[in-house]
Short mmCIF file of C-alpha atoms in Angstrom, two decimals:
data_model
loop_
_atom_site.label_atom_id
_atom_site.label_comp_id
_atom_site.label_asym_id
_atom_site.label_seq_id
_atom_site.Cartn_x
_atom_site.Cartn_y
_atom_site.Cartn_z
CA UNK D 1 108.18 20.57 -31.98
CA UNK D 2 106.36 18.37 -29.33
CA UNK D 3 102.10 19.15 -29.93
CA UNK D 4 101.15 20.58 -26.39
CA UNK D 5 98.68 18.20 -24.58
CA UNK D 6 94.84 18.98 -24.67
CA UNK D 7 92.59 18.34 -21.39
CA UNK D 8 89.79 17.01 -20.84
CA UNK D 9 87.83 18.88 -18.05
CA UNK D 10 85.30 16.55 -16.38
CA UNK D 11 83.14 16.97 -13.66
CA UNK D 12 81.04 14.49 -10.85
CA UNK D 13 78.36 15.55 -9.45
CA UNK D 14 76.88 14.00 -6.12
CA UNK D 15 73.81 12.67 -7.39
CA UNK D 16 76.16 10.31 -9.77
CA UNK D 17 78.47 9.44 -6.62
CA UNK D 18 75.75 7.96 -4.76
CA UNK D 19 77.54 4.88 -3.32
CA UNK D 20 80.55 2.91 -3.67
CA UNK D 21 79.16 1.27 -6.64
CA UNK D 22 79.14 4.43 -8.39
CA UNK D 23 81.88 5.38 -6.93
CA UNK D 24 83.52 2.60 -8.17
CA UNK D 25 82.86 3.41 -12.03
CA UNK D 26 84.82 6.51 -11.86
CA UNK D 27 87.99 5.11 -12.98
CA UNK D 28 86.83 3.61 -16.04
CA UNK D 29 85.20 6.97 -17.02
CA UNK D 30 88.86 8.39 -17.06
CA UNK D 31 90.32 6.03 -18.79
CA UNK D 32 87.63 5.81 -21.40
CA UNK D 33 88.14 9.31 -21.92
CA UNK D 34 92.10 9.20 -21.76
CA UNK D 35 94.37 11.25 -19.62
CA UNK D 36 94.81 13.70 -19.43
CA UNK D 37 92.13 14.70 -17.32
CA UNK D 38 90.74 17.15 -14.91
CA UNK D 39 88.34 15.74 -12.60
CA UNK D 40 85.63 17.95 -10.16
CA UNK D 41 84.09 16.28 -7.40
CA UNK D 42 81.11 17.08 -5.70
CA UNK D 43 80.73 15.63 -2.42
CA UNK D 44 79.24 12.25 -1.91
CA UNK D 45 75.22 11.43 -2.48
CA UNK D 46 73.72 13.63 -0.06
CA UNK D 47 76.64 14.63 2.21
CA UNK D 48 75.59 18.31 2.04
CA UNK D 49 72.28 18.03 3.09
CA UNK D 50 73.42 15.78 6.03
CA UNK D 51 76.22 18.26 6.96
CA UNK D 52 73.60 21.14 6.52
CA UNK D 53 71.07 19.22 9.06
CA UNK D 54 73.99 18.95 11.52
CA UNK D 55 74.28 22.60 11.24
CA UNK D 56 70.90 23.46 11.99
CA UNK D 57 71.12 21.10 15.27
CA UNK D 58 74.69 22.61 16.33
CA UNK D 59 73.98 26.45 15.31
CA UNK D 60 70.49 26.73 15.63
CA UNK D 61 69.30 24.60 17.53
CA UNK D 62 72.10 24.58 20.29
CA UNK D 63 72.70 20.60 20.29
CA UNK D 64 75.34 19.34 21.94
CA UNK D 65 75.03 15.91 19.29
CA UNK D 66 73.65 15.56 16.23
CA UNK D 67 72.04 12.43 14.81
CA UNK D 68 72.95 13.81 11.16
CA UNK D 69 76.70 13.62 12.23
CA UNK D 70 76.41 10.23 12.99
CA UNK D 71 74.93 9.23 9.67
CA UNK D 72 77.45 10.67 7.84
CA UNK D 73 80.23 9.05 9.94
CA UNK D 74 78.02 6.01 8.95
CA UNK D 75 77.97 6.52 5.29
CA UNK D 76 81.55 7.57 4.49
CA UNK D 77 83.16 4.78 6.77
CA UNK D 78 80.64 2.43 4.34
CA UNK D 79 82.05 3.74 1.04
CA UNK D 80 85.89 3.35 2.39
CA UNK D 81 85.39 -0.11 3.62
CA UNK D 82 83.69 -1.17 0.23
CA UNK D 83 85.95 0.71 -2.03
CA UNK D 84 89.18 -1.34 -0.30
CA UNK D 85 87.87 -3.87 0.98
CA UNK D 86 90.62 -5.70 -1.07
CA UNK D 87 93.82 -3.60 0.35
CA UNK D 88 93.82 -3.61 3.55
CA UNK D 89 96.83 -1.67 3.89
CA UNK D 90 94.72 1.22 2.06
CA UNK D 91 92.12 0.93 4.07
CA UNK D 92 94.35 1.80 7.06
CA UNK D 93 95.66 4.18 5.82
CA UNK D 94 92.63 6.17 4.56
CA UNK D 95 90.59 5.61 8.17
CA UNK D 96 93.38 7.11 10.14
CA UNK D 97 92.72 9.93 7.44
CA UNK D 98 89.19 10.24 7.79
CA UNK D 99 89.63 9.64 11.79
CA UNK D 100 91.54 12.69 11.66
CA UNK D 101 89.41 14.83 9.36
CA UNK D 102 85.88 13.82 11.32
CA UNK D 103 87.48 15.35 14.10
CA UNK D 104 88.37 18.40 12.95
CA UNK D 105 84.60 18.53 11.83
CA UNK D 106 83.16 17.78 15.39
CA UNK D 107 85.72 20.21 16.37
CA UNK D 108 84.11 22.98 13.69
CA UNK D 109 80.63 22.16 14.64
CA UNK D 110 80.51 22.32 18.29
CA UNK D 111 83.30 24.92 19.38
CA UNK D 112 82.82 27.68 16.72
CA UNK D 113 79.30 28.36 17.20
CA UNK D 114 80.36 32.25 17.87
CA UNK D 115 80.83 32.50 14.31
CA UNK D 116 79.07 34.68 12.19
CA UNK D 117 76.43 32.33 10.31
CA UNK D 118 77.89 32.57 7.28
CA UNK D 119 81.29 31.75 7.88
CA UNK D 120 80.28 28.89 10.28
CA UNK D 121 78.40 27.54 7.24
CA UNK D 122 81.32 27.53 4.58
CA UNK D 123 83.40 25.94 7.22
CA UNK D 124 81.77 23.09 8.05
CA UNK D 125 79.63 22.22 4.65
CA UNK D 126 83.04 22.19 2.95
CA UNK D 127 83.99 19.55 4.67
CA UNK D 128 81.57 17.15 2.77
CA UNK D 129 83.75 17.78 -0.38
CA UNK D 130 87.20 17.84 1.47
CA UNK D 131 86.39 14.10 2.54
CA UNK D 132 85.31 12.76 -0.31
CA UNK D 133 88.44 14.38 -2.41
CA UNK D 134 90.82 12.51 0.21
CA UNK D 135 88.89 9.07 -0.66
CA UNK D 136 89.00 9.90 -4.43
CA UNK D 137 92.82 10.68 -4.26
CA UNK D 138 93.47 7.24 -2.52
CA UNK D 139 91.03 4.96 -4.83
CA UNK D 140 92.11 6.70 -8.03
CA UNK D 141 95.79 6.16 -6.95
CA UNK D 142 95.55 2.21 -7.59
CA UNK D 143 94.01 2.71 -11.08
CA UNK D 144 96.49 5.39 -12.08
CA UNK D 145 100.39 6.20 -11.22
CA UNK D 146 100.12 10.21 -11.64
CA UNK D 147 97.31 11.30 -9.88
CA UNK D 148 97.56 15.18 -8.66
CA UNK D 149 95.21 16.94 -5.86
CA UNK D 150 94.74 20.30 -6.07
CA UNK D 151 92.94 21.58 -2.75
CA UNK D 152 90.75 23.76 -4.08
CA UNK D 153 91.18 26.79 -1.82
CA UNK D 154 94.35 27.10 -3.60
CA UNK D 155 92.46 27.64 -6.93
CA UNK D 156 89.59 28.46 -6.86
CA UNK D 157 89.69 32.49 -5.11
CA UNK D 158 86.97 34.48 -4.56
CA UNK D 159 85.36 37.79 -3.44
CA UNK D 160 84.23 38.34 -0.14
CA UNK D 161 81.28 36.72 1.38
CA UNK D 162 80.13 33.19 2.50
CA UNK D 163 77.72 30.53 1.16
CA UNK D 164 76.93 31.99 -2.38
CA UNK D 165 80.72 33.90 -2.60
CA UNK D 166 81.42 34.91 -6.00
CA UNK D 167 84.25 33.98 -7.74
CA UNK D 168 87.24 36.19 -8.40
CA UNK D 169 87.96 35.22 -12.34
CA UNK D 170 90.86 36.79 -12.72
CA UNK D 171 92.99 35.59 -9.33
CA UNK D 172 91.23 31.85 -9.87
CA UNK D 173 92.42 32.27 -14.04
CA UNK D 174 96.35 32.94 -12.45
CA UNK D 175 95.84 30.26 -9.68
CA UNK D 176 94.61 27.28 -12.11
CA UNK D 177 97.18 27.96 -14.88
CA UNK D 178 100.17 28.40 -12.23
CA UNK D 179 99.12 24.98 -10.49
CA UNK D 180 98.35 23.08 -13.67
CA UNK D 181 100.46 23.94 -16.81
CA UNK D 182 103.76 22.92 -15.66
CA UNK D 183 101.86 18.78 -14.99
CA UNK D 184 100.25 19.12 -18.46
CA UNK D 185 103.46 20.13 -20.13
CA UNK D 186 105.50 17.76 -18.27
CA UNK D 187 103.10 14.67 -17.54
CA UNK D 188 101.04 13.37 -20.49
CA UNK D 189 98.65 10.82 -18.31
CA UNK D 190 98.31 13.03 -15.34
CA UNK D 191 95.17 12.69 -13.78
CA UNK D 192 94.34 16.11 -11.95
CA UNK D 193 91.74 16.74 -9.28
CA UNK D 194 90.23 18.91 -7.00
CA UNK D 195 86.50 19.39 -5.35
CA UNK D 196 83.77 21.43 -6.37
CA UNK D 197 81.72 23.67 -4.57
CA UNK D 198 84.54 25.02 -2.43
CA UNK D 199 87.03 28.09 -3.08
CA UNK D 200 89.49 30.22 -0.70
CA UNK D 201 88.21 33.79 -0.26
CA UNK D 202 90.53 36.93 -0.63
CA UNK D 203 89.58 36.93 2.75
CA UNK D 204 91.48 34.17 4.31
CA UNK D 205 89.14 31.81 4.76
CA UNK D 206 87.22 29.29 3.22
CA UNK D 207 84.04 29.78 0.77
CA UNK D 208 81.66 27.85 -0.88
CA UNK D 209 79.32 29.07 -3.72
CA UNK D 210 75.86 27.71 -3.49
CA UNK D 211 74.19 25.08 -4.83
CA UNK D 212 75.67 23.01 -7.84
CA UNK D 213 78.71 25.59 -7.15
CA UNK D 214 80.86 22.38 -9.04
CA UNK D 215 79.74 23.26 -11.54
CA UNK D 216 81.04 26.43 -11.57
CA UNK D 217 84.23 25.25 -10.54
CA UNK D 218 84.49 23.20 -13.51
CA UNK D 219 83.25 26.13 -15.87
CA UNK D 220 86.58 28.17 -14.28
CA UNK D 221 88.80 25.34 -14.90
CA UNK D 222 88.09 25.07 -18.35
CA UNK D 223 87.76 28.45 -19.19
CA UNK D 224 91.32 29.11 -17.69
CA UNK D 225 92.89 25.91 -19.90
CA UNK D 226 91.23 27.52 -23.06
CA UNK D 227 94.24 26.99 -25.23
CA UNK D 228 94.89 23.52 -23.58
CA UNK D 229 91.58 22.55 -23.64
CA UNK D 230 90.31 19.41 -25.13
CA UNK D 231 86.40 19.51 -24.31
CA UNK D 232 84.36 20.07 -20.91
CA UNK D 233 81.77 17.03 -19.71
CA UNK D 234 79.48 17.08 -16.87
CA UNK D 235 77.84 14.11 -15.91
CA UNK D 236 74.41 13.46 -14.99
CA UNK D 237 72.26 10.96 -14.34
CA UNK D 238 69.97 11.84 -17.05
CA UNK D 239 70.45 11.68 -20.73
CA UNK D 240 71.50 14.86 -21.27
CA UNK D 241 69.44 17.86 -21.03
CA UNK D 242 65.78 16.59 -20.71
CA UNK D 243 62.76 18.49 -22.04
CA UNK D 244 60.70 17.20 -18.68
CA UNK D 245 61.81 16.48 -15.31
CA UNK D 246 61.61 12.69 -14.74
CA UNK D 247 60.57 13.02 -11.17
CA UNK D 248 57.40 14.71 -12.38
CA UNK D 249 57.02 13.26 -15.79
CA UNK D 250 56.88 9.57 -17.16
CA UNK D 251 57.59 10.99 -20.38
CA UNK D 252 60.50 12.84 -21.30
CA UNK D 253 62.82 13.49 -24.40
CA UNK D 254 66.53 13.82 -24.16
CA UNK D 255 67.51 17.54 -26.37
CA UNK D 256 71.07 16.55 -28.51
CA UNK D 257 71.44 20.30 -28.87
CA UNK D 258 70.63 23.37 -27.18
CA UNK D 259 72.36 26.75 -27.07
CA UNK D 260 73.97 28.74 -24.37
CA UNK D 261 70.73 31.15 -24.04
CA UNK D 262 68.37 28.40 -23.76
CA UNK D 263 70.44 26.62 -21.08
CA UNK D 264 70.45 29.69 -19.31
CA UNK D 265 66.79 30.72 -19.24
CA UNK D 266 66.07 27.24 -18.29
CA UNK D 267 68.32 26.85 -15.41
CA UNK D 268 66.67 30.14 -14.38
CA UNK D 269 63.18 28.51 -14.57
CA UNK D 270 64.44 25.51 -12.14
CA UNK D 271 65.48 23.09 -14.61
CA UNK D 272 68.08 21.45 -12.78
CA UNK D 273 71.12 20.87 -15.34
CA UNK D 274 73.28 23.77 -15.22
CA UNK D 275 74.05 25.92 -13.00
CA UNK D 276 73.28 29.46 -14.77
CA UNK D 277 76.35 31.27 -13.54
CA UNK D 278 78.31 28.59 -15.03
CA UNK D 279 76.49 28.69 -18.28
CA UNK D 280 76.97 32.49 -18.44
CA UNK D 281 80.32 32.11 -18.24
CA UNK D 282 80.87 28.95 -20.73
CA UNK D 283 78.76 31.09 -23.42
CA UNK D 284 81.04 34.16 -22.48
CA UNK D 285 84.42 32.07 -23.37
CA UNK D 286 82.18 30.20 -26.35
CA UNK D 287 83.15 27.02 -25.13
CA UNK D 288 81.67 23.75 -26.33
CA UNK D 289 80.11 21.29 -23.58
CA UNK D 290 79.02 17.79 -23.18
CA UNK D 291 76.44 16.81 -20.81
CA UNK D 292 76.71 12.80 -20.27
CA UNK D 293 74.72 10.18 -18.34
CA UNK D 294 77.07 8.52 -16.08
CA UNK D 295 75.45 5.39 -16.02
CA UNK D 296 75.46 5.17 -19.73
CA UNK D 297 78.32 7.43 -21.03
CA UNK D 298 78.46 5.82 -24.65
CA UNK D 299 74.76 6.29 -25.28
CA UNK D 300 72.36 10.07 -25.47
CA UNK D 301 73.86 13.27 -24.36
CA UNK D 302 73.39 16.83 -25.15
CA UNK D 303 76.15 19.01 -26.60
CA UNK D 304 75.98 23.23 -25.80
CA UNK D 305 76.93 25.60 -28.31
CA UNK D 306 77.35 29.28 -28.54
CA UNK D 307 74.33 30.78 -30.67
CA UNK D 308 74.83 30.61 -34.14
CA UNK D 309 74.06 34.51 -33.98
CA UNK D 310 73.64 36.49 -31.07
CA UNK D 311 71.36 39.30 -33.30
CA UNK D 312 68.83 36.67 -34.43
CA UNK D 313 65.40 37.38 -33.00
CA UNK D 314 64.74 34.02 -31.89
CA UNK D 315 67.05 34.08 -28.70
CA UNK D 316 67.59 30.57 -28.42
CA UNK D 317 67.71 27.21 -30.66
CA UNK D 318 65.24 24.74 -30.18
CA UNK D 319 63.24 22.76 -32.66
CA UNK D 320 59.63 24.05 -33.51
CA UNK D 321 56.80 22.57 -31.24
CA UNK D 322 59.02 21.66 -28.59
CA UNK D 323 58.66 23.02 -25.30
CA UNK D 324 60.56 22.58 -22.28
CA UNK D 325 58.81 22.23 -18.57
CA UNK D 326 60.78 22.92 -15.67
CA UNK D 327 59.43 22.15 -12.04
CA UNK D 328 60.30 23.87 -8.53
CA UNK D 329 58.36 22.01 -5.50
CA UNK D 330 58.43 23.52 -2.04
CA UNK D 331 58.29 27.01 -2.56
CA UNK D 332 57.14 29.78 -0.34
CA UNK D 333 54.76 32.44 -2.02
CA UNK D 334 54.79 35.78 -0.99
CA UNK D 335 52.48 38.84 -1.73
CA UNK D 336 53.77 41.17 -0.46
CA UNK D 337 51.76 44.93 0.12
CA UNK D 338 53.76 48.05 0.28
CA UNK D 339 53.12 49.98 3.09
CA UNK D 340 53.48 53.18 1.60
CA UNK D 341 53.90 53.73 -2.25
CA UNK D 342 57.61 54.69 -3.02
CA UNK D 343 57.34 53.95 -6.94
CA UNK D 344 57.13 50.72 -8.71
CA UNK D 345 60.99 50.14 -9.17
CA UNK D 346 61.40 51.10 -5.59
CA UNK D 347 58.96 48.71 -4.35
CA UNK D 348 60.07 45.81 -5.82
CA UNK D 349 63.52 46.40 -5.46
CA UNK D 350 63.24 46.53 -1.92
CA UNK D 351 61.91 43.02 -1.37
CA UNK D 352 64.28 41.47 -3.70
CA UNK D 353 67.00 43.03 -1.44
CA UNK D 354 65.75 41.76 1.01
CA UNK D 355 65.31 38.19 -0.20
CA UNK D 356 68.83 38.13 -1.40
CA UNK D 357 70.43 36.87 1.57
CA UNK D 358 72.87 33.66 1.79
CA UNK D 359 70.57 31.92 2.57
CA UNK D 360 67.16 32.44 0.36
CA UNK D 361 66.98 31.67 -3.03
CA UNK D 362 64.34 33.84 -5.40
CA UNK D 363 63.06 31.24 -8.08
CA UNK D 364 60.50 33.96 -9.26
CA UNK D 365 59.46 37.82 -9.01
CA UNK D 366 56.60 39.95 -10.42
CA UNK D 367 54.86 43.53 -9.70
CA UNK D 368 51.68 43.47 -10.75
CA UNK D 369 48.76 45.62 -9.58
CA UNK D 370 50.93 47.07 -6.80
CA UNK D 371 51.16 43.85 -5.28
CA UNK D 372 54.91 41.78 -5.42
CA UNK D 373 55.27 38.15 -5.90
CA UNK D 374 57.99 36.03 -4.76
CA UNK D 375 58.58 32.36 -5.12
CA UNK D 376 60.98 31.22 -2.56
CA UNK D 377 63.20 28.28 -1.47
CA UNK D 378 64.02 28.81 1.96
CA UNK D 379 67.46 27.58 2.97
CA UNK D 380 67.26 27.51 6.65
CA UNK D 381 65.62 29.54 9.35
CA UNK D 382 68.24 32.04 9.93
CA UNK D 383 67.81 33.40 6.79
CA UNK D 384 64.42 33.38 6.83
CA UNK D 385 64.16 35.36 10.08
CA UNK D 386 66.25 37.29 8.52
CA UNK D 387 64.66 38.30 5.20
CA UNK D 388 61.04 38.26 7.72
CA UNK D 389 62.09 40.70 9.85
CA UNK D 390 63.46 43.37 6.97
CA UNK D 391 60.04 43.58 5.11
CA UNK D 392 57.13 43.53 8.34
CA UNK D 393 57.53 47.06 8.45
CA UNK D 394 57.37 48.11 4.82
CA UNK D 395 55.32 45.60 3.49
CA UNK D 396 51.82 44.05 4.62
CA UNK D 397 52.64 40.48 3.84
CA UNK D 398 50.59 37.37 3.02
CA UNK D 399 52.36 33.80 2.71
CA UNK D 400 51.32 30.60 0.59
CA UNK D 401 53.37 27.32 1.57
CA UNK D 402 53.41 23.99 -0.61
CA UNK D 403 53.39 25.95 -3.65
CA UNK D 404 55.11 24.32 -7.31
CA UNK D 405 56.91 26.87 -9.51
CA UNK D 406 56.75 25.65 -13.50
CA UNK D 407 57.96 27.07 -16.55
CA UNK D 408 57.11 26.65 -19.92
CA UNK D 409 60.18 27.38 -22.38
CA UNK D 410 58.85 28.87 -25.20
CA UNK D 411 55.12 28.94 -23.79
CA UNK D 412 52.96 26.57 -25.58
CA UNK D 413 49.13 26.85 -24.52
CA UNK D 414 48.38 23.18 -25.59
CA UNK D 415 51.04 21.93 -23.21
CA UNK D 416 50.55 24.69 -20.67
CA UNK D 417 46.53 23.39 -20.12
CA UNK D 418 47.94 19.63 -20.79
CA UNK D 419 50.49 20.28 -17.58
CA UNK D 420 48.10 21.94 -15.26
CA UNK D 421 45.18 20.29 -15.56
CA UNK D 422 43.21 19.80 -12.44
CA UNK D 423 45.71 22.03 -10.40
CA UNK D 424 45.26 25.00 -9.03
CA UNK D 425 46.86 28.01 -10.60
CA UNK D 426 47.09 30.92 -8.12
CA UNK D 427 49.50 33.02 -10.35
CA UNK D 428 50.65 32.92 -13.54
CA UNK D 429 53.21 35.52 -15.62
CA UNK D 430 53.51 35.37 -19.47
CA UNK D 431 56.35 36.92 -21.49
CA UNK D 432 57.06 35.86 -25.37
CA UNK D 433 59.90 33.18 -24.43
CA UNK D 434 58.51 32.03 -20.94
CA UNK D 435 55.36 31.27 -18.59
CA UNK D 436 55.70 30.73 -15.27
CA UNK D 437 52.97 29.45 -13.24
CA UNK D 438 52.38 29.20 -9.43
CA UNK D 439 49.90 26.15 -8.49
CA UNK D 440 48.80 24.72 -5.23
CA UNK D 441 50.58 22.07 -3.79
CA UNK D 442 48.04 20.68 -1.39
#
């Protein structure tokens, strides 16, 4: 009997498909890997921020135009003409496309403003991975004959909600298996792909699930192709899983091997390499993972494993005297002052309630003295207004901007004082496996 073909689940992220020159290396990443292949694509550099500012203009502000539309016009049209500049007959063909699809955008962002925030969101931020899928379906296709598209709303299903929807496992499981299996059984050097980020809710409509939601999508994919599955790699442009942040540090380690718990509690703490749900899930199905640089795929990564023992008292592996620092900038401090004392679960539960809108993102909570702490990132105004106008009358409040989050994984006093030296530490919260620490921006 014919051995069944294994997969190789791999995933882009933005950041690594900065330009065309990136862009461009793609195809010998597949091929050095060998097909078959599933590849996730995030969109393009920093399509999703641009798309986002256009959203604030059109919805909140009540533009009529948008300057941020016009720069990503701008920047796609410059990727397309670089990437086939050499077939021209291409390059038609994928401009009429993207003609096509920029309208439908304008057409989402100006006339649908009567949408409910949410949904207005999804709808038009998905767009920044819907684009660059069509350009990586039409560049891929000269570099390999069997390439397959999967539009991700097909496979990807989940629950109800917008901007941070939650994915239904089950449906997406039956959705990825019925749309793959029959290529992988039938097609050894199929190249499959589909975009990140994005999903199709029970609902109807479409859904997107927060920031670094690819790779979630990729954690699903893999998860559902368990007994076809050849080995999952994200790719970074890092070494691997770093034990500093290199915009904050000009020294930093790359870690060959961490576990699923560590991962987790770090991507918790801000370290930006993961994103938790997705770890959750890969430690759930005990998968194996690489984590790759993409400019130099041959040389250091990091490989997650399931813990050796979930009953061991150390509840993650890391070698002794190492300690890993993550860094959140920008965040919004709150101390929040209940009103009237309801009890301390009560109390705290209230705020976080609150704060867990679409569209506000808790990096940190405490309860200390009666007083709660938050550490926010603030996605937009709406939700802020939002989240403002549910606590003024339970809760005196009193706001710190330009505030930096760190954490300190396992805490490590020489490295905590070595860190925050000369900064100002306006709150700090120790537990046996991590610190965090609130300092003063500016």
């Amino acid at each position: 009997m014919k051995e069944k073909k294994r997969i190789t689940v791999v995933k882009f992220g933005g950041g690594v498909l900065s330009d065309a020159k990136a862009i461009s290396r793609v195809p010998e990443h597949i091929q050095r890997i060998g097909p078959p292949v599933f590849a996730i694509f995030s969109a393009f550099g920093k399509m999703t921020s641009m798309l986002e500012s256009a959203i604030e203009d059109f919805y909140v502000e009540g533009r009529s135009s948008s300057t941020s539309f016009e720069e990503i016009t701008v920047f796609v049209y410059k990727i397309a003409k670089e990437l086939f500049k050499n077939n021209r007959r291409l390059k038609a063909e994928v401009e009429s496309e993207l003609d096509k699809m920029f309208l439908d955008l304008a057409y989402a962002l100006k006339k649908k403003r009567n949408m409910e925030f949410g949904r207005y969101y999804d709808e038009c931020v998905s767009y920044g991975e819907k684009i660059s899928l069509k350009i990586m379906k039409f560049y891929l296709s000269q570099f390999f004959e069997n390439v397959i598209c999967f539009d991700p709303e097909e496979i990807i299903i989940t629950n109800e909600g917008s901007v941070f929807a939650l994915p239904n496992y089950l449906l997406s499981y039956r959705a990825i298996r019925r749309a793959v299996l029959p290529y992988l059984d039938n097609c050894d050097d199929a190249v499959i792909i589909t975009a990140g980020f994005v999903g199709g809710s029970i609902e109807g409509h479409v859904a997107t699930m927060g920031k670094e939601g690819s790779d979630l999508t990729a954690a699903l994919i893999g998860i559902s192709l368990e007994d076809r599955l050849r080995e999952i790699i994200f790719f970074k442009n890092t070494e691997g899983f770093l034990d500093r942040d290199p915009e904050h540090f000009k020294s930093y380690k790359s870690i060959r091997e961490v576990d699923y718990n560590l991962l987790f509690l770090a991507a918790s703490a801000g370290a930006r390499i993961l994103h938790p749900g997705a770890s959750l899930l890969l430690k759930q199905w005990k998968q194996k993972v690489k984590i790759c640089n993409f400019n130099d795929p041959e040389g250091k990564f990091t490989e997650v494993i399931p813990p050796e023992d979930e009953k061991k008292n150390s509840p993650f592996k890391l070698k002794k005297g190492k300690t890993i620092v993550t860094v959140l900038d920008d965040q919004l401090v709150y101390y929040l002052i209940p009103k009237r004392y309801l009890g301390d679960n009560n109390n705290i539960t209230y705020a976080l309630v609150a704060a867990s809108n679409a569209y506000i993102k808790v990096n940190f909570f405490a309860y200390t003295g009666g007083v709660v702490v938050l550490a926010l990132s603030i996605e937009d105004s709406v939700g802020f207004l939002e989240f403002y106008n549910k606590l003024k009358d339970f809760y005196w409040m009193n706001d710190i901007d330009s505030c930096t989050l760190y954490g300190f994984i396992p805490p490590d006093e020489k490295v905590i004082r070595e860190v925050l030296k000369n900064k100002k530490v306006i709150f700090r919260a120790d537990t046996p496996v991590v610190t965090r620490v609130i300092v003063k921006s500016r």
